[in-house]
mmCIF file of C-alpha atoms in Angstrom:
data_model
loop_
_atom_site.group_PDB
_atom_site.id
_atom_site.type_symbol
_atom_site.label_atom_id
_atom_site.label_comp_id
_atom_site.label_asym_id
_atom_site.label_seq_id
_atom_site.Cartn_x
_atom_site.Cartn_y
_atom_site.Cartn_z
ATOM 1 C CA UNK A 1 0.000 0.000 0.000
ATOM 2 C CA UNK A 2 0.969 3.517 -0.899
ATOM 3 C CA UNK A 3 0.245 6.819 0.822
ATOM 4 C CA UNK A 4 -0.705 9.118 -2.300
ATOM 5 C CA UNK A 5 -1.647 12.488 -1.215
ATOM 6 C CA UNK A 6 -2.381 13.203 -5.044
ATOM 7 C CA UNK A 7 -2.350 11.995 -8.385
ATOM 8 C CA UNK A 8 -3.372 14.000 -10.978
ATOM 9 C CA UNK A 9 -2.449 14.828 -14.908
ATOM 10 C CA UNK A 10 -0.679 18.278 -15.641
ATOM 11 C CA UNK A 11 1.827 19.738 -17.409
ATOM 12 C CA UNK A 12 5.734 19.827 -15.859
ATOM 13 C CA UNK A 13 6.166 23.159 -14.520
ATOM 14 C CA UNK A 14 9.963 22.851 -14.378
ATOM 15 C CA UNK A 15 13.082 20.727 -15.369
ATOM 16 C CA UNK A 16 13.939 19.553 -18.218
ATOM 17 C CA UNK A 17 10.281 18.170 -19.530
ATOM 18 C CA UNK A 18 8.924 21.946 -18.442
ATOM 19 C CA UNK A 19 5.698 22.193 -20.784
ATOM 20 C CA UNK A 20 5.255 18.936 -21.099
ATOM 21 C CA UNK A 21 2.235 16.712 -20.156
ATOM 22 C CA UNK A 22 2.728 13.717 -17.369
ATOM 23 C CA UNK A 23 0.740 12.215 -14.899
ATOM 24 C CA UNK A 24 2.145 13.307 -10.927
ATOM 25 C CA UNK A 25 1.940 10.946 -8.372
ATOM 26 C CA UNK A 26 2.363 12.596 -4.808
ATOM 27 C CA UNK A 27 3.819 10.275 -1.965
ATOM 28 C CA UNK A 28 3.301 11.178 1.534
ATOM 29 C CA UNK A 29 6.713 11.405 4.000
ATOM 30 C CA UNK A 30 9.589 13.607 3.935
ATOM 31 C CA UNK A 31 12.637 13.597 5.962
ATOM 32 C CA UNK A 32 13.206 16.979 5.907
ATOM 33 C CA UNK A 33 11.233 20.631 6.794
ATOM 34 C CA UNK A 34 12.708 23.196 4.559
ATOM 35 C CA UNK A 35 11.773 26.673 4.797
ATOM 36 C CA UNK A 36 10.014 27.530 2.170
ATOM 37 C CA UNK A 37 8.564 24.223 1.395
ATOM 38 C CA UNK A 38 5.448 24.712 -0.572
ATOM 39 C CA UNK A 39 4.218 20.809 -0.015
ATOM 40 C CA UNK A 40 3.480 21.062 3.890
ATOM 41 C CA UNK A 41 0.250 18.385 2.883
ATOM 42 C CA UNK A 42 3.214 15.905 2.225
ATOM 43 C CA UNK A 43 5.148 16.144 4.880
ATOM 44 C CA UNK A 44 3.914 13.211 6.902
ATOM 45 C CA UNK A 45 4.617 9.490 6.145
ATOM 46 C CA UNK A 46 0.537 8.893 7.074
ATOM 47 C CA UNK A 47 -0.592 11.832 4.936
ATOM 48 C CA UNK A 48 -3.061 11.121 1.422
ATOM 49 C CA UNK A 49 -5.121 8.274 0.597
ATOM 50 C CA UNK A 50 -3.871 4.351 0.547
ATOM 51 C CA UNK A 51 -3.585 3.509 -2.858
ATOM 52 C CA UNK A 52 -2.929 -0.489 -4.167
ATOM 53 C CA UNK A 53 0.187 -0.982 -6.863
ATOM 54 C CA UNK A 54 -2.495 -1.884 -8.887
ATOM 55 C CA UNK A 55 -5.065 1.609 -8.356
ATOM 56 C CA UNK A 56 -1.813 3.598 -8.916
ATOM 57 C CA UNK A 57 -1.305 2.090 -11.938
ATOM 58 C CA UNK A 58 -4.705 2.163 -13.341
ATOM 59 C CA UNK A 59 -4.469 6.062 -13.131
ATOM 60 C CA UNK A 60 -1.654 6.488 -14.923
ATOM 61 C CA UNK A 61 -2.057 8.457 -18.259
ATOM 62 C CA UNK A 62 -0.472 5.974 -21.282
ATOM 63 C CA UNK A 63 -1.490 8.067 -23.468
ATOM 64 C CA UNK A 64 1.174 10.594 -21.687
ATOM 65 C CA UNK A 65 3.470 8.044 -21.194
ATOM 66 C CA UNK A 66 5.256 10.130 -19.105
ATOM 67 C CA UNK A 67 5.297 10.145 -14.840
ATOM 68 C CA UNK A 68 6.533 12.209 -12.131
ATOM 69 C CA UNK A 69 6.924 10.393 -8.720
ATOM 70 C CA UNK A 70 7.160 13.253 -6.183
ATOM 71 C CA UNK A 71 6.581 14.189 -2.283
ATOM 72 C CA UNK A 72 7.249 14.602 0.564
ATOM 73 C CA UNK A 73 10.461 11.992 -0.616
ATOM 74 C CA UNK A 74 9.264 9.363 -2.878
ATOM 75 C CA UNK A 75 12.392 7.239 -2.126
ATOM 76 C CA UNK A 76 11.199 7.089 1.339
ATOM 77 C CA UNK A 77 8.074 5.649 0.663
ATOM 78 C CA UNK A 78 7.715 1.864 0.869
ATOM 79 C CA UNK A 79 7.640 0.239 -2.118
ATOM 80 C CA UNK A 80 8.579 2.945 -4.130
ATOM 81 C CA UNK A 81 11.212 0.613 -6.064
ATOM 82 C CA UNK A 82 8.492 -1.995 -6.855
ATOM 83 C CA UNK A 83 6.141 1.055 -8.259
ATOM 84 C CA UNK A 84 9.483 2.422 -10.730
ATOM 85 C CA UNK A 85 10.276 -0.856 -11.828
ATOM 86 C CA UNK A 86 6.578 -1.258 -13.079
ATOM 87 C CA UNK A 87 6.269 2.183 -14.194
ATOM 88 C CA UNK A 88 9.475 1.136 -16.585
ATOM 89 C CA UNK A 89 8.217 -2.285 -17.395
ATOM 90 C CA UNK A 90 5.418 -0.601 -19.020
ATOM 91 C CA UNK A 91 7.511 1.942 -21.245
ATOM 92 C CA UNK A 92 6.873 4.785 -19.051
ATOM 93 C CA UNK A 93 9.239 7.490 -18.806
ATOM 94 C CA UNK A 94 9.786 8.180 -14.534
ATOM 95 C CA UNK A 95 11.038 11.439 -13.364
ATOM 96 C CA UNK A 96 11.951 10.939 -9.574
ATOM 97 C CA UNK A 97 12.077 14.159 -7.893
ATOM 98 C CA UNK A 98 14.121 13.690 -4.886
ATOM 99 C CA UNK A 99 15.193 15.956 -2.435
ATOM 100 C CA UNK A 100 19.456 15.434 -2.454
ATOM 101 C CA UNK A 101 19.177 13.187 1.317
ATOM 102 C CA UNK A 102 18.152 9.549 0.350
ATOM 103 C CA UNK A 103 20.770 7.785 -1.912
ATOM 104 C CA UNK A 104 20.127 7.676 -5.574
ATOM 105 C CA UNK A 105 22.720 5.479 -6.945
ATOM 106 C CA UNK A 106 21.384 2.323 -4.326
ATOM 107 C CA UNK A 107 17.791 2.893 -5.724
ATOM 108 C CA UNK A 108 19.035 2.911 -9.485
ATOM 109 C CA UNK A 109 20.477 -0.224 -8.576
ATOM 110 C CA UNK A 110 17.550 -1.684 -7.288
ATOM 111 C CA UNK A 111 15.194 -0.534 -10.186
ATOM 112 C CA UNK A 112 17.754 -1.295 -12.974
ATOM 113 C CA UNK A 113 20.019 0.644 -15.175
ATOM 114 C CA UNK A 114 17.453 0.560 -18.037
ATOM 115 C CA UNK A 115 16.363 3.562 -19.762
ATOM 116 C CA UNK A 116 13.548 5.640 -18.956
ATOM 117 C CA UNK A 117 14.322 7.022 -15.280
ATOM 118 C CA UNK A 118 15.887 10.034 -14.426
ATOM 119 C CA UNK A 119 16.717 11.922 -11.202
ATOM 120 C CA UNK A 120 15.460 15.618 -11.097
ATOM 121 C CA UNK A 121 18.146 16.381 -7.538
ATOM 122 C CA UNK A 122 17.607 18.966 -5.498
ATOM 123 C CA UNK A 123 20.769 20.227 -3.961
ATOM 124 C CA UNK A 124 19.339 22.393 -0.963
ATOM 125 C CA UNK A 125 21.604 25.699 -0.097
ATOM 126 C CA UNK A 126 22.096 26.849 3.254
ATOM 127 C CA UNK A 127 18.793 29.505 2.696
ATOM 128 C CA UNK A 128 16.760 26.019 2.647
ATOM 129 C CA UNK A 129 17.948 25.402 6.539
ATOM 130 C CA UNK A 130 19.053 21.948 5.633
ATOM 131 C CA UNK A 131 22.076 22.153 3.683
ATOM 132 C CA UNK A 132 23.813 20.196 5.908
ATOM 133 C CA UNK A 133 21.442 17.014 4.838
ATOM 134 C CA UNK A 134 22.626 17.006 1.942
ATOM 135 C CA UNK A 135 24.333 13.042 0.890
ATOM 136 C CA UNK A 136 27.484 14.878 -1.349
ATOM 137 C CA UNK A 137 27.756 11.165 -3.304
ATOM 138 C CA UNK A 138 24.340 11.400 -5.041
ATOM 139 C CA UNK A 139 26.354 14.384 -7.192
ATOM 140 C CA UNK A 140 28.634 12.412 -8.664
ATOM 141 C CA UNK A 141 26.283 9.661 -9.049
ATOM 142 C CA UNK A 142 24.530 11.869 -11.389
ATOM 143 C CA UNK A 143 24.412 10.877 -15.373
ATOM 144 C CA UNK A 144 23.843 13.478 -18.120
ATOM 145 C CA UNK A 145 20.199 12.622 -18.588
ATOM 146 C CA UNK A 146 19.728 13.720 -14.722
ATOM 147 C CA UNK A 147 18.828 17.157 -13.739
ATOM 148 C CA UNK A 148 20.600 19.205 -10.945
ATOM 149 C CA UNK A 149 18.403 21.285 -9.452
ATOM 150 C CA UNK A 150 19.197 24.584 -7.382
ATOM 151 C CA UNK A 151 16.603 26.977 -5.469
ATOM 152 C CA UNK A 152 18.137 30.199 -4.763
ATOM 153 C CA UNK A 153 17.105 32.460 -1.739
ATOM 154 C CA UNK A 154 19.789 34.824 -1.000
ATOM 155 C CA UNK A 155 23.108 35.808 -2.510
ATOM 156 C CA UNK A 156 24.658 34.009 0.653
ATOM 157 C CA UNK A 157 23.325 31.074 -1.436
ATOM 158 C CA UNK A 158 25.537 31.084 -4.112
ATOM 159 C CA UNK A 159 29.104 30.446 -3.230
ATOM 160 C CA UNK A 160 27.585 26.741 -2.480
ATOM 161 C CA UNK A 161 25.627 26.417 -5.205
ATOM 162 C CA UNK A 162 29.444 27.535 -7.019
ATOM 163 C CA UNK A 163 31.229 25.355 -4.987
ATOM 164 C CA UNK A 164 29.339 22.085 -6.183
ATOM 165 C CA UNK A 165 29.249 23.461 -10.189
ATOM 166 C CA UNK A 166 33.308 23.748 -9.553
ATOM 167 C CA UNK A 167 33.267 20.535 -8.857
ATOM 168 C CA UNK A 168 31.137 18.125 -10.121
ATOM 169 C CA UNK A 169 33.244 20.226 -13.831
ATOM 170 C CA UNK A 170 36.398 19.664 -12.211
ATOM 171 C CA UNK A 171 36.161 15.878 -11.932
ATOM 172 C CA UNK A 172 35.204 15.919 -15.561
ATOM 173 C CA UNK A 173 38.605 18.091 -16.298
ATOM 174 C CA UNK A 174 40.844 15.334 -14.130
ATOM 175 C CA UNK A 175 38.941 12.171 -14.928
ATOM 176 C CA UNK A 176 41.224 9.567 -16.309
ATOM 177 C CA UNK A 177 39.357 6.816 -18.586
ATOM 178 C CA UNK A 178 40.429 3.597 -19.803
ATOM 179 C CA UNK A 179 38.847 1.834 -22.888
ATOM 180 C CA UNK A 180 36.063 0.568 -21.052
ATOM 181 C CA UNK A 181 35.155 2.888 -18.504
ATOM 182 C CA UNK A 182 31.941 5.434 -19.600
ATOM 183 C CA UNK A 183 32.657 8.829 -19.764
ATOM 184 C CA UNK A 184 31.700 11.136 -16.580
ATOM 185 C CA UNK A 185 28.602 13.068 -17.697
ATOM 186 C CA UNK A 186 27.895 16.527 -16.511
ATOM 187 C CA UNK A 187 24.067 16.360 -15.150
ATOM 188 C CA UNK A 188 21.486 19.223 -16.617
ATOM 189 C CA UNK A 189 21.705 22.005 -14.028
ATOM 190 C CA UNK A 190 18.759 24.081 -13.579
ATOM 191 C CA UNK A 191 17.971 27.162 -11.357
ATOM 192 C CA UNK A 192 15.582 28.940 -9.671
ATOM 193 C CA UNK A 193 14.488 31.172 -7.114
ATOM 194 C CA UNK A 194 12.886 30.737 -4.087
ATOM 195 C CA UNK A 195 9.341 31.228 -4.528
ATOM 196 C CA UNK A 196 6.970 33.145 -1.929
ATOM 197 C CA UNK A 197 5.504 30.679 0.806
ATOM 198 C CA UNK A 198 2.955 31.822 2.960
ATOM 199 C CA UNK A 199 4.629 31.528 6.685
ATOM 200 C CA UNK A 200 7.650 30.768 5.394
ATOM 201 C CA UNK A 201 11.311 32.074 6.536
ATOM 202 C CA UNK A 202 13.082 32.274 3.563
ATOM 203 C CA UNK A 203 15.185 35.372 2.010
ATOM 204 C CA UNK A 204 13.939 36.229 -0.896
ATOM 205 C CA UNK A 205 16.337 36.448 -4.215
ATOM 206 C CA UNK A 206 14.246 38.919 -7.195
ATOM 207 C CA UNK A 207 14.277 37.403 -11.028
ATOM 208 C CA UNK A 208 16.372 39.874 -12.752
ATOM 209 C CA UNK A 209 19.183 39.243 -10.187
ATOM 210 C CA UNK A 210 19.569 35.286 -10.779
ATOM 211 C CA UNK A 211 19.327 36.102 -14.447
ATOM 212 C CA UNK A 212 22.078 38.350 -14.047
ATOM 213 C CA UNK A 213 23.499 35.657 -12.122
ATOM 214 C CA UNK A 214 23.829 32.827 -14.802
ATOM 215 C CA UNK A 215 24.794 35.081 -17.596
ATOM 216 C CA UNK A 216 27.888 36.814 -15.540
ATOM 217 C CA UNK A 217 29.036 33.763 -13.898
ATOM 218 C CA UNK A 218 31.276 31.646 -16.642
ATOM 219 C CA UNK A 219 30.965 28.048 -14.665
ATOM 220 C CA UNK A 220 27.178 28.812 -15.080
ATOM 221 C CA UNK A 221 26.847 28.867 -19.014
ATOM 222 C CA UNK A 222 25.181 25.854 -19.676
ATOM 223 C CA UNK A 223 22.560 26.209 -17.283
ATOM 224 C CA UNK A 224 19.250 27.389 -17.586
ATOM 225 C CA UNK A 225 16.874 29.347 -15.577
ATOM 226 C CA UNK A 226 13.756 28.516 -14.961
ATOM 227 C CA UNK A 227 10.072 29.513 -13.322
ATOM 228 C CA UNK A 228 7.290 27.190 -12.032
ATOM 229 C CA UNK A 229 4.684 28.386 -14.068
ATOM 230 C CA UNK A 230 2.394 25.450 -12.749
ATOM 231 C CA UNK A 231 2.529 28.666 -9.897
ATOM 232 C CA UNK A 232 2.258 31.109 -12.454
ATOM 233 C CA UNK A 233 -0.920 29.638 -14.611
ATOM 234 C CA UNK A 234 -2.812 28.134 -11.283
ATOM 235 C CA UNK A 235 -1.546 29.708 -8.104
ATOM 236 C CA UNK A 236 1.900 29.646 -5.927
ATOM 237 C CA UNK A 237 -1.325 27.608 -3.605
ATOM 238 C CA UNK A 238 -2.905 25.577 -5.925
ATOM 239 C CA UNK A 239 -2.976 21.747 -5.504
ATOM 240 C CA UNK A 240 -3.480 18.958 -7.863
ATOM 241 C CA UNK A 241 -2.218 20.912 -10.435
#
């Protein structure tokens, strides 16, 4: 049985498939309480509905093809290994969003190595109030169809959001291959900013700046900025959207 606190069709509001259609499934259970975490409905590891492998499944858009498993921390939930490797069995494309704390490379192992599943990784700077949560291997686990994700709050946030950029490129730079070693893949690095949250403790960091940001800052130049317009079209509030 699965805790879902939603499940719903939508279009990606950021990342890499940003536009794009996909149904969201919504496990309950998170590990950590960031400050301006706009999921508090998620938080709890009893929180949603109990849902059967099977119900989840029935829900699921084909006609998408596509799925986002997100929380709370889907790789806490229960299960959540059987649900991916279905998911996959089935052809469907599985975009775990995880929050940078639970180990990535042990659950690709456990799901397979197959195509079709990405990581979309938060890496939470010290605005978030949990930086130091943060399980440094899952970065260079990362593969160059994952996405590195960054929420910006302050300035103060950036020399570690720097820091990690130097280098995850820097192992790249000194990485020695032989013949049948893969090359080291940069992941897709995407940033935003902090978004408002109602009660929420977090500095705020205006657009224009973190544009500014990315275009002066060299290390940053094949990253891309983005929005949550989900928030923009519906509502920074809005659920099930």
């Amino acid at each position: 049985m699965y805790n879902v606190v939603e499940m719903f069709d939508s279009l990606e509001g950021e990342g890499k498939r940003a536009g794009a259609t996909a149904t969201f499934i919504r496990l309950g259970g998170c590990n950590l309480r960031c400050t301006y975490c706009d999921t508090p409905q998620a938080l709890e590891a009893t929180a949603g509905e109990k849902m059967t492998l099977e119900q989840i499944l029935s829900r699921v858009n084909t006609a998408f093809n596509r799925v986002t498993l997100t929380g709370g921390e889907p790789l806490l939930a229960e299960g959540a290994d059987a649900l991916v490797r279905e998911l996959l069995s089935r052809g469907i494309e599985v975009n775990i969003e995880t929050n940078g704390s639970v180990d990535i490379a042990d659950f690709r192992q456990r799901v397979g190595d197959g195509a079709g599943l990405f990581f979309t990784i938060d890496y939470k700077l010290p605005s978030s109030g949990v930086c130091d949560k943060m399980l440094d291997g899952n970065y260079f686990a990362l593969r160059g169809a994952d996405v590195l994700k960054f929420v910006v709050g302050s300035e103060s946030d950036v020399p570690a959001m720097l820091h990690l950029v130097e280098r995850l490129q820097g192992r790249i730079i000194n990485a020695v291959f032989t013949k049948n070693e893969a090359p080291i893949e940069m992941p897709q690095i995407f940033i935003g900013a902090v978004a408002a949250v109602q009660g929420g403790s977090a500095p705020a960091m205006d657009l224009p700046t973190l544009a500014a940001l990315i275009v002066n800052t060299p290390i940053l130049k094949d990253a891309r900025m983005q929005l949550q317009f989900h928030k923009i079209i519906w509502g920074a509030d809005a659920q099930g959207v």
